[in-house]
XYZ file of C-alpha atoms in Angstrom:
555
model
C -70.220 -38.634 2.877
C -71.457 -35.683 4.863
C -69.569 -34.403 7.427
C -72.663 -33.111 9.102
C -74.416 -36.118 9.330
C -71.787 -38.550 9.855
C -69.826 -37.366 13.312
C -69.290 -40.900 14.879
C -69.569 -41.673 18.693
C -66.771 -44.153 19.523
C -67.266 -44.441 22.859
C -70.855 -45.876 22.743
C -69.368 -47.150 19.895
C -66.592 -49.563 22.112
C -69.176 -49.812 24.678
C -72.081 -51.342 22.551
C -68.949 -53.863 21.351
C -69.896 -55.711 23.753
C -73.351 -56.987 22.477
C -71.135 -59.150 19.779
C -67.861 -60.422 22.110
C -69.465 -63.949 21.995
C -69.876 -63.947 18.492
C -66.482 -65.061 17.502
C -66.664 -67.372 14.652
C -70.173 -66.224 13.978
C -72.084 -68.808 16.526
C -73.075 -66.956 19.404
C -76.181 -64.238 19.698
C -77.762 -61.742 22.107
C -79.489 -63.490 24.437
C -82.904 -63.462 23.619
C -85.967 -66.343 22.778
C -85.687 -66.128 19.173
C -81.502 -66.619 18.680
C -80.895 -69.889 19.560
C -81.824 -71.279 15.795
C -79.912 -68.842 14.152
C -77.559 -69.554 15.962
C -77.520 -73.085 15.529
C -77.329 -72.503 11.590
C -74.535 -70.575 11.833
C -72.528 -72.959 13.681
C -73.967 -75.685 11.056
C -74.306 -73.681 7.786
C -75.793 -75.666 5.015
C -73.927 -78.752 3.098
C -75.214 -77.743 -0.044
C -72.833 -74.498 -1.588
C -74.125 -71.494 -2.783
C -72.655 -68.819 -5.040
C -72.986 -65.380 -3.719
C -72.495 -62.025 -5.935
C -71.374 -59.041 -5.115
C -70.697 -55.714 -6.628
C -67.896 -53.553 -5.703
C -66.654 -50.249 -7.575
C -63.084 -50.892 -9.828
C -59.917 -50.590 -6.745
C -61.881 -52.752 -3.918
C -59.091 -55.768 -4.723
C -57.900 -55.909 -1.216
C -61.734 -56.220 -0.011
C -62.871 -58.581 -2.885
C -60.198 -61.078 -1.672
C -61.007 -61.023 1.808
C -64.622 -61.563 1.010
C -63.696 -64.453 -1.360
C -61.510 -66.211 1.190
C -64.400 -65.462 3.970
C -67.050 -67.211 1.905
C -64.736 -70.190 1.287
C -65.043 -70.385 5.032
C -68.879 -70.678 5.324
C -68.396 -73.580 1.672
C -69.871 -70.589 -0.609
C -68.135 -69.308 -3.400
C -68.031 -65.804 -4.616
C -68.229 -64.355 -7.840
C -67.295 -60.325 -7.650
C -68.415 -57.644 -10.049
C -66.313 -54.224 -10.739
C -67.426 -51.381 -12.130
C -66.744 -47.856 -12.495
C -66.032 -45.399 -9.482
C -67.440 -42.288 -9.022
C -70.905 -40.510 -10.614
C -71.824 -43.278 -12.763
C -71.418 -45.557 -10.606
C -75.266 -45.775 -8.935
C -76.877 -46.020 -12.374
C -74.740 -49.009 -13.260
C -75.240 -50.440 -9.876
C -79.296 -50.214 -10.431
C -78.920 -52.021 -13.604
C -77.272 -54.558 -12.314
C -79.810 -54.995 -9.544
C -82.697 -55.283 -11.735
C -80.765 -57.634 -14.140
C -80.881 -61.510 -14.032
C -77.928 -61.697 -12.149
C -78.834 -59.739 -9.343
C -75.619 -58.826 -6.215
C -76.917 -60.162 -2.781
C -74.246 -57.708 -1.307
C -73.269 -54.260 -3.307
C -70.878 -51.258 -2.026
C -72.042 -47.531 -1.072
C -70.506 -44.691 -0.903
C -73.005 -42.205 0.465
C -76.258 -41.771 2.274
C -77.309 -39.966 -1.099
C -76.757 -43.071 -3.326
C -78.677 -45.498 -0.617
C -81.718 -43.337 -0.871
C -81.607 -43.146 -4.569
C -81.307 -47.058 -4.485
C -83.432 -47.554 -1.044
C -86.171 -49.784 -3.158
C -83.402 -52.315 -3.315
C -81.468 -51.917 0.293
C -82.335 -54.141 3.588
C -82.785 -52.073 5.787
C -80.233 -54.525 8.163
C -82.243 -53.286 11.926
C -86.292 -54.572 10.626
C -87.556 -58.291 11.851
C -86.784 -61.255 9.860
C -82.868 -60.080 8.878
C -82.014 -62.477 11.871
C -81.369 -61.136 15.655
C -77.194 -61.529 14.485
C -77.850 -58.594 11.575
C -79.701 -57.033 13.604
C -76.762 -56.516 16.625
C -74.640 -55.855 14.037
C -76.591 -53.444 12.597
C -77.410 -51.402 16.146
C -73.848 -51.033 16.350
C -73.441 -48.723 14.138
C -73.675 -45.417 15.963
C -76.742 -43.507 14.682
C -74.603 -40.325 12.906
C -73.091 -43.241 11.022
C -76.057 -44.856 9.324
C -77.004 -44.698 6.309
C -79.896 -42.858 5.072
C -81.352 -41.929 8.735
C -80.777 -42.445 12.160
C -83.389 -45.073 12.880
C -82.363 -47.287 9.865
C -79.084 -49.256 9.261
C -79.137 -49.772 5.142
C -75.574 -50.686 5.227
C -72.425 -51.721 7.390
C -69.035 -49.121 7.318
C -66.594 -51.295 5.956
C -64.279 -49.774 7.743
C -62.245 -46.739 9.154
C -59.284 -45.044 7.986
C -58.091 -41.734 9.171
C -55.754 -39.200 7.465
C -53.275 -36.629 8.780
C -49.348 -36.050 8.394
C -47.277 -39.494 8.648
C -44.320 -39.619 10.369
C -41.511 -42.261 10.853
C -41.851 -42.114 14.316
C -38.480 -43.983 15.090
C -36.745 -40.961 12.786
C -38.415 -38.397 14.769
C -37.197 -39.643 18.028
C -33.618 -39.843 17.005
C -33.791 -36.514 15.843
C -35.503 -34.934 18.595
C -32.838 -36.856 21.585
C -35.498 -39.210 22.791
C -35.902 -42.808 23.002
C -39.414 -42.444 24.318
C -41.338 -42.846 21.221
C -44.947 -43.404 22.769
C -44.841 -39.726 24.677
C -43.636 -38.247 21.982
C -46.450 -39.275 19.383
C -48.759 -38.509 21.825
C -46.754 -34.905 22.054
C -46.817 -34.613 18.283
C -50.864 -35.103 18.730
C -51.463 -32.738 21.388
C -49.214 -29.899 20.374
C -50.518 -26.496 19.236
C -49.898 -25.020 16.010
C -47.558 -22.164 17.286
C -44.994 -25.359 19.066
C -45.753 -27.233 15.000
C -44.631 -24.572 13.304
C -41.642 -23.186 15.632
C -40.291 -27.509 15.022
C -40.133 -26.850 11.563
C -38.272 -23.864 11.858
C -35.689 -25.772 14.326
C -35.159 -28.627 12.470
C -34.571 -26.856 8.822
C -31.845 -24.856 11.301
C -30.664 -28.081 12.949
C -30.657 -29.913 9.490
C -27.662 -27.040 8.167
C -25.881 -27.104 11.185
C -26.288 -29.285 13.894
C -26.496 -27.978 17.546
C -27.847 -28.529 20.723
C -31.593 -27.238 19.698
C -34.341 -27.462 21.977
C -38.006 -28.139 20.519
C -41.288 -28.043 22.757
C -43.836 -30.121 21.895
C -47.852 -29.753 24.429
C -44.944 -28.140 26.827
C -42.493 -30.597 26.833
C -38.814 -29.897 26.017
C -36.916 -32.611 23.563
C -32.957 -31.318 22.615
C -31.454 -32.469 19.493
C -28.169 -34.249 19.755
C -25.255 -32.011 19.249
C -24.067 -34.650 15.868
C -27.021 -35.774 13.502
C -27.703 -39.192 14.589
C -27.328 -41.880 11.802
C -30.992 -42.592 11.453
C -31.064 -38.972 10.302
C -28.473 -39.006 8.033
C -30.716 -39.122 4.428
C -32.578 -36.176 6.101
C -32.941 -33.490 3.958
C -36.115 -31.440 4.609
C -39.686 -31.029 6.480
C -42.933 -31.614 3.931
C -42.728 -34.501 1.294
C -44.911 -32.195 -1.302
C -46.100 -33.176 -4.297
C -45.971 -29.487 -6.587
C -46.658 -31.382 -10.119
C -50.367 -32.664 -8.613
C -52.950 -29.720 -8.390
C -55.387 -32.242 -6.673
C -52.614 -33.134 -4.021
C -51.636 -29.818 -3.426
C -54.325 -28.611 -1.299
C -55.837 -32.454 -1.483
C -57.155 -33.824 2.074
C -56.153 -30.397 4.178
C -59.371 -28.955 2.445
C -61.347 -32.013 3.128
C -60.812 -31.455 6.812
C -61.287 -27.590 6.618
C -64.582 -28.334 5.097
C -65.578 -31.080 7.594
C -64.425 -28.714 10.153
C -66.732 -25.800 8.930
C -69.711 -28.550 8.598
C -69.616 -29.730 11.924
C -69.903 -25.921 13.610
C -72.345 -25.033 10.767
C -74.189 -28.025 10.041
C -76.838 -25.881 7.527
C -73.695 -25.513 5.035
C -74.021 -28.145 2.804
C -77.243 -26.697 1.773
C -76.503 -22.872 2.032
C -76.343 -20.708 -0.849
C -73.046 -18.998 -2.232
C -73.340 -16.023 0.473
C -73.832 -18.127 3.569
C -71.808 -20.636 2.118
C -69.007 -17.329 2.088
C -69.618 -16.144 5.582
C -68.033 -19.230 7.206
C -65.945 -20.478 4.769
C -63.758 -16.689 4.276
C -62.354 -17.010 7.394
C -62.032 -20.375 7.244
C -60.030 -20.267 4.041
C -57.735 -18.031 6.089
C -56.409 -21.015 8.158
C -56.219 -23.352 4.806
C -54.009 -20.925 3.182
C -51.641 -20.433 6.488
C -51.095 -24.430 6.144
C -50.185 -24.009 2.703
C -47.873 -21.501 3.112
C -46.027 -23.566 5.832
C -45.806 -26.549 4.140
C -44.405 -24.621 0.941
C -41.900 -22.722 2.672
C -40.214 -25.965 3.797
C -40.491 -28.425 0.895
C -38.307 -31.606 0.471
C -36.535 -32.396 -2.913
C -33.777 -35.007 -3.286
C -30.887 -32.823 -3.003
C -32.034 -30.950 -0.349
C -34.977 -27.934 0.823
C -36.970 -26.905 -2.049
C -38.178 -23.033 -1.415
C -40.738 -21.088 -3.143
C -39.512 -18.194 -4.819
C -37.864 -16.146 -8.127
C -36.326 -19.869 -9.749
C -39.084 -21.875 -8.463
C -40.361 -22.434 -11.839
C -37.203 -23.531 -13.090
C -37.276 -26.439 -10.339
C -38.350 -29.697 -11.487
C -42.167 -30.397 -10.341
C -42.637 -33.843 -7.729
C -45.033 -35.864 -8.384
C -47.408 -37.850 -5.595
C -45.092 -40.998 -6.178
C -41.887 -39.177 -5.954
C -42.858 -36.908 -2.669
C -44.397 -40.819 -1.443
C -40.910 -41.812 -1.882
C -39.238 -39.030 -0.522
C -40.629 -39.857 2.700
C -40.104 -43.422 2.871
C -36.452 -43.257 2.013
C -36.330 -40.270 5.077
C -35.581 -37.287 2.652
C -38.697 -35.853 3.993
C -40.036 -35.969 8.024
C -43.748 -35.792 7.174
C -46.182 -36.380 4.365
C -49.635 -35.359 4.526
C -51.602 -38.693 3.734
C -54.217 -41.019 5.429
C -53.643 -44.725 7.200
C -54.164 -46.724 3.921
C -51.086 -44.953 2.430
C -49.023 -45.641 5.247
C -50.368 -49.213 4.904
C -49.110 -49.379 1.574
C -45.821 -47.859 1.995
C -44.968 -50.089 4.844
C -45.819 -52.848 2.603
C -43.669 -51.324 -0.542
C -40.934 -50.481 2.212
C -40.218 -53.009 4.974
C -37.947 -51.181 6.798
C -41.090 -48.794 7.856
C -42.900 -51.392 9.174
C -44.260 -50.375 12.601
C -42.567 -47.469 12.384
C -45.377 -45.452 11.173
C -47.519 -43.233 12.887
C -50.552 -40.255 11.825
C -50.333 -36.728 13.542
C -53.129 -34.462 13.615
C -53.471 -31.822 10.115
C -52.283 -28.577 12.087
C -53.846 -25.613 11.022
C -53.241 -22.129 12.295
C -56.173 -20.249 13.803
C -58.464 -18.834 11.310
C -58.200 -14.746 11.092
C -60.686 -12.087 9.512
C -59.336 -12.391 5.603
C -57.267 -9.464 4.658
C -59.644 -7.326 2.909
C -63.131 -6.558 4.543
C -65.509 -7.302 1.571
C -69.044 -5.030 2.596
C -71.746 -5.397 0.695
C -72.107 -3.526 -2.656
C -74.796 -1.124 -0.744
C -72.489 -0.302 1.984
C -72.151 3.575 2.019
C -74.588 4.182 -0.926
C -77.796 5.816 -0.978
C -79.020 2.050 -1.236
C -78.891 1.286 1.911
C -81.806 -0.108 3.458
C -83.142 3.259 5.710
C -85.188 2.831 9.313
C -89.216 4.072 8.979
C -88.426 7.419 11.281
C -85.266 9.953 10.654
C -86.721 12.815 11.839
C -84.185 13.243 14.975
C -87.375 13.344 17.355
C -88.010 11.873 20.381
C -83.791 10.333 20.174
C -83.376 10.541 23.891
C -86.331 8.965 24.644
C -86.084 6.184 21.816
C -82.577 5.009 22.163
C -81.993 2.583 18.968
C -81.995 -1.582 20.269
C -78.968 -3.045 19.970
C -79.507 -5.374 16.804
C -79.825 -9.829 18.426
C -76.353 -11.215 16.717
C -77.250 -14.455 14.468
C -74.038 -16.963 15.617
C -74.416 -18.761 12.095
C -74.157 -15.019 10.431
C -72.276 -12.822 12.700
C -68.557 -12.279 11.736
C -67.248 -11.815 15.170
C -68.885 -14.902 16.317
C -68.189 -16.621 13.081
C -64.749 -15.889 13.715
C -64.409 -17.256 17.681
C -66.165 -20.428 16.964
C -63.797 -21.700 14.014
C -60.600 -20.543 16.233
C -62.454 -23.082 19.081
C -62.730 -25.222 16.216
C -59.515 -24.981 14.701
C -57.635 -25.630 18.164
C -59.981 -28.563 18.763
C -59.162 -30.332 15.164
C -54.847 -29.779 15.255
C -55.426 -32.586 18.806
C -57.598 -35.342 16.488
C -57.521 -37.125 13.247
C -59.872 -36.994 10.887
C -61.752 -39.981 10.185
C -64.100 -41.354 6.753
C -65.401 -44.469 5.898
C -64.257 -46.656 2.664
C -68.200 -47.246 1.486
C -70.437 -49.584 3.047
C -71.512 -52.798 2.159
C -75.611 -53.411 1.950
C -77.604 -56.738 1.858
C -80.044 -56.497 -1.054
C -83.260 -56.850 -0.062
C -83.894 -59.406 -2.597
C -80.953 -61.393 -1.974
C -81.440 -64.824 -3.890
C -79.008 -66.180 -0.721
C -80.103 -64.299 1.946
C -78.739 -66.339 4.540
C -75.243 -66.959 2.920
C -74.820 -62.837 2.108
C -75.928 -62.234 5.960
C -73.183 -65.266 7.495
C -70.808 -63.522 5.598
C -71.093 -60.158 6.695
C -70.848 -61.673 10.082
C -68.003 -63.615 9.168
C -66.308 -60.276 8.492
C -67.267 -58.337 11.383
C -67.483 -60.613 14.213
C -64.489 -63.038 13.753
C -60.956 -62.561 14.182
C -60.268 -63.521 10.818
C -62.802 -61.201 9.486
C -61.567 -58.498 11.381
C -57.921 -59.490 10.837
C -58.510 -59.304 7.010
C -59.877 -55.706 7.140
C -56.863 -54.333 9.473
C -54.214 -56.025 8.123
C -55.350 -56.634 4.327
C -58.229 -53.453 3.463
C -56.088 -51.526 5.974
C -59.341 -50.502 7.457
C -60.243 -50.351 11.190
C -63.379 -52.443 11.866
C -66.152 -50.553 12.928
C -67.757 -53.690 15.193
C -64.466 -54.152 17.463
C -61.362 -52.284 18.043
C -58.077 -54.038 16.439
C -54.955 -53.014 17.564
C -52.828 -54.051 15.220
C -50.251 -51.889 13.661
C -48.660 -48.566 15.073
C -50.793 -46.988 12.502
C -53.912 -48.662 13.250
C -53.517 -47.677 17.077
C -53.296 -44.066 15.843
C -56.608 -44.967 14.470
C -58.064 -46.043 17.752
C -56.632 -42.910 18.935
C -59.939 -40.624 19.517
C -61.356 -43.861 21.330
C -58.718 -44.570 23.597
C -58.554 -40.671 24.459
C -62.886 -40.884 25.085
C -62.748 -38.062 22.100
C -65.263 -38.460 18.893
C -63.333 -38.593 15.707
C -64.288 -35.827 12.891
C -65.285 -37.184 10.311
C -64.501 -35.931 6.682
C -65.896 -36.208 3.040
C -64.029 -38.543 0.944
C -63.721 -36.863 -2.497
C -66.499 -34.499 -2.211
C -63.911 -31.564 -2.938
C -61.705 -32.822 -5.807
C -62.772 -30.291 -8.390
C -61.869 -27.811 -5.394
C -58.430 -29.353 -4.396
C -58.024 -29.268 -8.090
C -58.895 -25.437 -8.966
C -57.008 -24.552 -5.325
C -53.912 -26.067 -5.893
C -54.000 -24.892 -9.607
C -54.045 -21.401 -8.327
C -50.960 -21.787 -5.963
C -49.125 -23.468 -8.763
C -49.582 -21.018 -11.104
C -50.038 -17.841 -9.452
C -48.011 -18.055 -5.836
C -45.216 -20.296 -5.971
C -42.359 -17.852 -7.862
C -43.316 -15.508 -5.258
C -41.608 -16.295 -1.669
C -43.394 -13.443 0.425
C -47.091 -12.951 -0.686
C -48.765 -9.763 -0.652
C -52.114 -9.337 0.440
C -53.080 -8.578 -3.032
C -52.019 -12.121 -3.556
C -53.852 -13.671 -0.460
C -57.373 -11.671 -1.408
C -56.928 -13.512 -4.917
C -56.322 -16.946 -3.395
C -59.536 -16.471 -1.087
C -61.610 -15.189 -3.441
C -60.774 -18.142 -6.057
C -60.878 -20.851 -3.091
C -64.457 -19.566 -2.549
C -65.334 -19.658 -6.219
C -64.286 -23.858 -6.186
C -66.200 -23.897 -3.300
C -69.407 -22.964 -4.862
C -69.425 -19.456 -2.238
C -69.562 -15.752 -3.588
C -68.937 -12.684 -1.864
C -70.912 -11.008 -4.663
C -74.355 -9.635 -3.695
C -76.985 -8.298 -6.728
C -78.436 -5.841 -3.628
C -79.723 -4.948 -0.052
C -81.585 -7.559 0.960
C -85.599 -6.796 0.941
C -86.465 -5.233 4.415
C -84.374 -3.945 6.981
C -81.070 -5.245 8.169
C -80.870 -6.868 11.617
């Protein structure tokens, strides 16, 4: 998904909710001349069953389930294809489309797959889907849609978010509070200098215990002189998983790179120089998380530290740093919602004890080597048309306009804007969408149940509390974790939106390079820190390499 083109506006969002409240159970409409007879189906849907098809990509079992049971509802069965996830996943949905046993309803990921397969996607807002699809549809807040603003070719199937989890209950003991609700919303609001200055507290506390004070968005908390019990399997900060590459860096770059979209929108289609002027600095921030979060890793016995030995220290895996933090060896784990949803279900004891804090990153900084172009100082350098020294008191040179998508300086102030704006909010994607096909053998079955799932209790119960997905049609406050969800609504803030997956060959080559080439080394050098840049920018398709000057004169 692309960040730039997917920033969602929950507040119209909550406020256009209200065009569907009388559509529980799928039989009320919009008032309007034409909705009474749809209407009137809906509440009497035919006596004769139907089979309905869909197509989902291979891991959609919690969604295939709920659709199955939903369709039961309306007297329709379902019969559910899987396939293969990721590239070839389009071409084998097209073939099924054209085949004999065509899906009425198929997944999406991305606005770029619904164009490439936009001959056989409703669009859901045109006449004669039914004035129901059609409110459904205009829900969907326009930077959500996919394909283009004025169309609706699918429906969000839901909304997860991702940041650090935290046992919330845990954290309070710890920090000498029994107010949990302030101090989640403290954990949310704080900067990154109070984030960091915790984890330096609490390694200290966790050695010897003392009357510590912590300040979290200015407010004081001070740890109990004795380690409460809840405490007691506490070893450490960071649940990290060293033995994954991909987890490593994993969704920390995804919101770095959403981050970098939404103040740049042109990057997704920059070339490796422009690509390099925003992402440099950017990188900055990205590798000041990184070297947080390694300097106070969690193994079983205790803190694991970067360093001369590290080597020699058996690797975690994602499981085992999952684990770490659900049996409280670890305070945080950088993960998303549906994680948490799953380890509450593998762990009972966490139920409702969950919560999501904001990725904290510290403020982006100009990298540590100031890479001029190849031309700088050179006899290359692009000249002016007069350098005779004539006429210089008269002609005073023009200060050169700055360019805020090229400048450094400005560069620079707009990510740290960014940056502080990001460490208050989650960051938010969408798990696909689900499209009617336009030549739906059961049309009106395919549309009831896409109703059925947005606009009934049950339907929205399923996707919270099964898909462990927030429902894009109406907030549902279910779970702590799905309230952190509703978070950027409550607080009238827009969520940022990330891209699901579109950096895994980056997380991949990133996290390789801090495995192999930083982690036996406790204190990096700036040798070290120009190396990591320069390779973060390589997996991120940017170059700081220029062939020459640029053809005319420099601005």
């Amino acid at each position: 998904m692309k960040a730039s083109n997917k920033r969602l506006a929950w507040a119209s969002l909550l406020l256009a909710a209200g065009l569907l409240c009388g559509c529980a159970g799928g039989t009320q409409a919009p008032q309007g001349a034409d909705t009474p007879p749809v209407r009137q189906q809906l509440a009497a849907p035919p006596t004769q069953a139907v089979e309905l098809r869909v197509f989902l990509p291979a891991g959609q079992t919690a969604l295939a389930t709920a659709l199955q049971r939903l369709a039961a509802a309306d007297g329709n069965t379902l019969k559910v294809q899987t396939t293969v996830t990721g590239s070839l996943y389009p071409s084998t949905l097209e073939a099924a489309l054209l085949g004999d046993e065509a899906p009425d309803l198929f997944w999406l990921e991305t606005d770029e797959e619904a164009t490439q397969l936009q001959t056989y996607t409703a669009n859901l807002l045109q006449e004669g889907q039914g004035p129901l699809v059609q409110a459904l549809a205009a829900l969907v807040p326009g930077a959500a849609r996919l394909v283009q603003e004025e169309a609706v070719y699918g429906l969000p199937v839901g909304w997860f978010a991702q940041g650090y989890l935290v046992n919330i209950e845990l954290l309070a003991a710890l920090l000498g509070t029994q107010n949990q609700g302030q101090l989640l919303r403290d954990l949310q609001a704080c900067s990154y200098a109070e984030w960091e200055q915790m984890m330096r507290t609490i390694e200290n506390y966790l050695a010897r215990p003392a009357a510590m004070q912590v300040q979290l968005a200015g407010a004081a908390y001070t740890m109990p002189v004795v380690r409460p019990a809840a405490a007691q399997p506490l070893r450490g900060i960071f649940a990290t998983p060293t033995g994954n590459a991909t987890a490593l860096c994993g969704n920390a770059l995804d919101a770095l790179y959403a981050l970098c979209l939404a103040e740049y929108p042109a990057l997704a289609q920059a070339d490796s120089q422009q690509k390099a002027a925003w992402l440099h600095p950017a990188l900055t921030s990205l590798l000041g998380l990184l070297e947080l979060e390694t300097t106070h890793m969690t193994q079983k016995n205790g803190t694991l530290r970067r360093g001369e030995g590290y080597s020699e220290q058996p690797t975690i895996s994602t499981q085992e740093a999952a684990a770490l933090f659900a049996e409280g060896t670890a305070l945080f784990y950088r993960a998303d919602s549906r994680e948490g949803h799953t380890l509450e279900a593998e762990y009972p004891a966490l139920e409702g004890r969950l919560a999501l804090v904001p990725i904290k990153l510290p403020a982006p900084t100009q990298p540590p080597e100031e890479d001029a172009p190849p031309w700088a100082g050179t006899d290359d350098a692009p000249q002016t048309d007069d350098d005779s020294g004539e006429n210089d008191e008269e002609e005073q040179p023009t200060a050169p306009e700055v360019d805020p998508d090229t400048d450094p300086d400005t560069i620079l102030q707009r990510l740290e804007a960014a940056v502080a704006q990001s460490n208050r909010r989650l960051w938010y994607a969408s798990d696909g969408y689900l499209c009617l096909n336009a030549n739906a053998q059961q049309m009106y079955a395919a549309q009831s149940l896409l109703l059925r799932l947005y606009t009934t209790q049950e339907g929205q119960a399923a996707l919270a509390d099964e898909v462990a997905l927030q429902p894009f049609s109406q907030a549902y406050p279910a779970a702590l974790l799905m309230q952190c969800v509703l978070q950027p609504a409550t607080a009238g803030q827009a969520p940022l939106p990330f891209g699901q997956g579109a950096n895994t060959a980056a997380q991949t080559q990133i996290g390789t390079h801090l495995q192999q080439q930083m982690m036996d080394t406790y204190t990096w050098s700036e040798e070290q820190r120009i190396e990591f840049l320069h390779d973060a920018l390589s997996a991120m398709g940017a170059s700081l390499a220029q062939e020459g000057p640029p053809e005319g004169d420099l601005d």
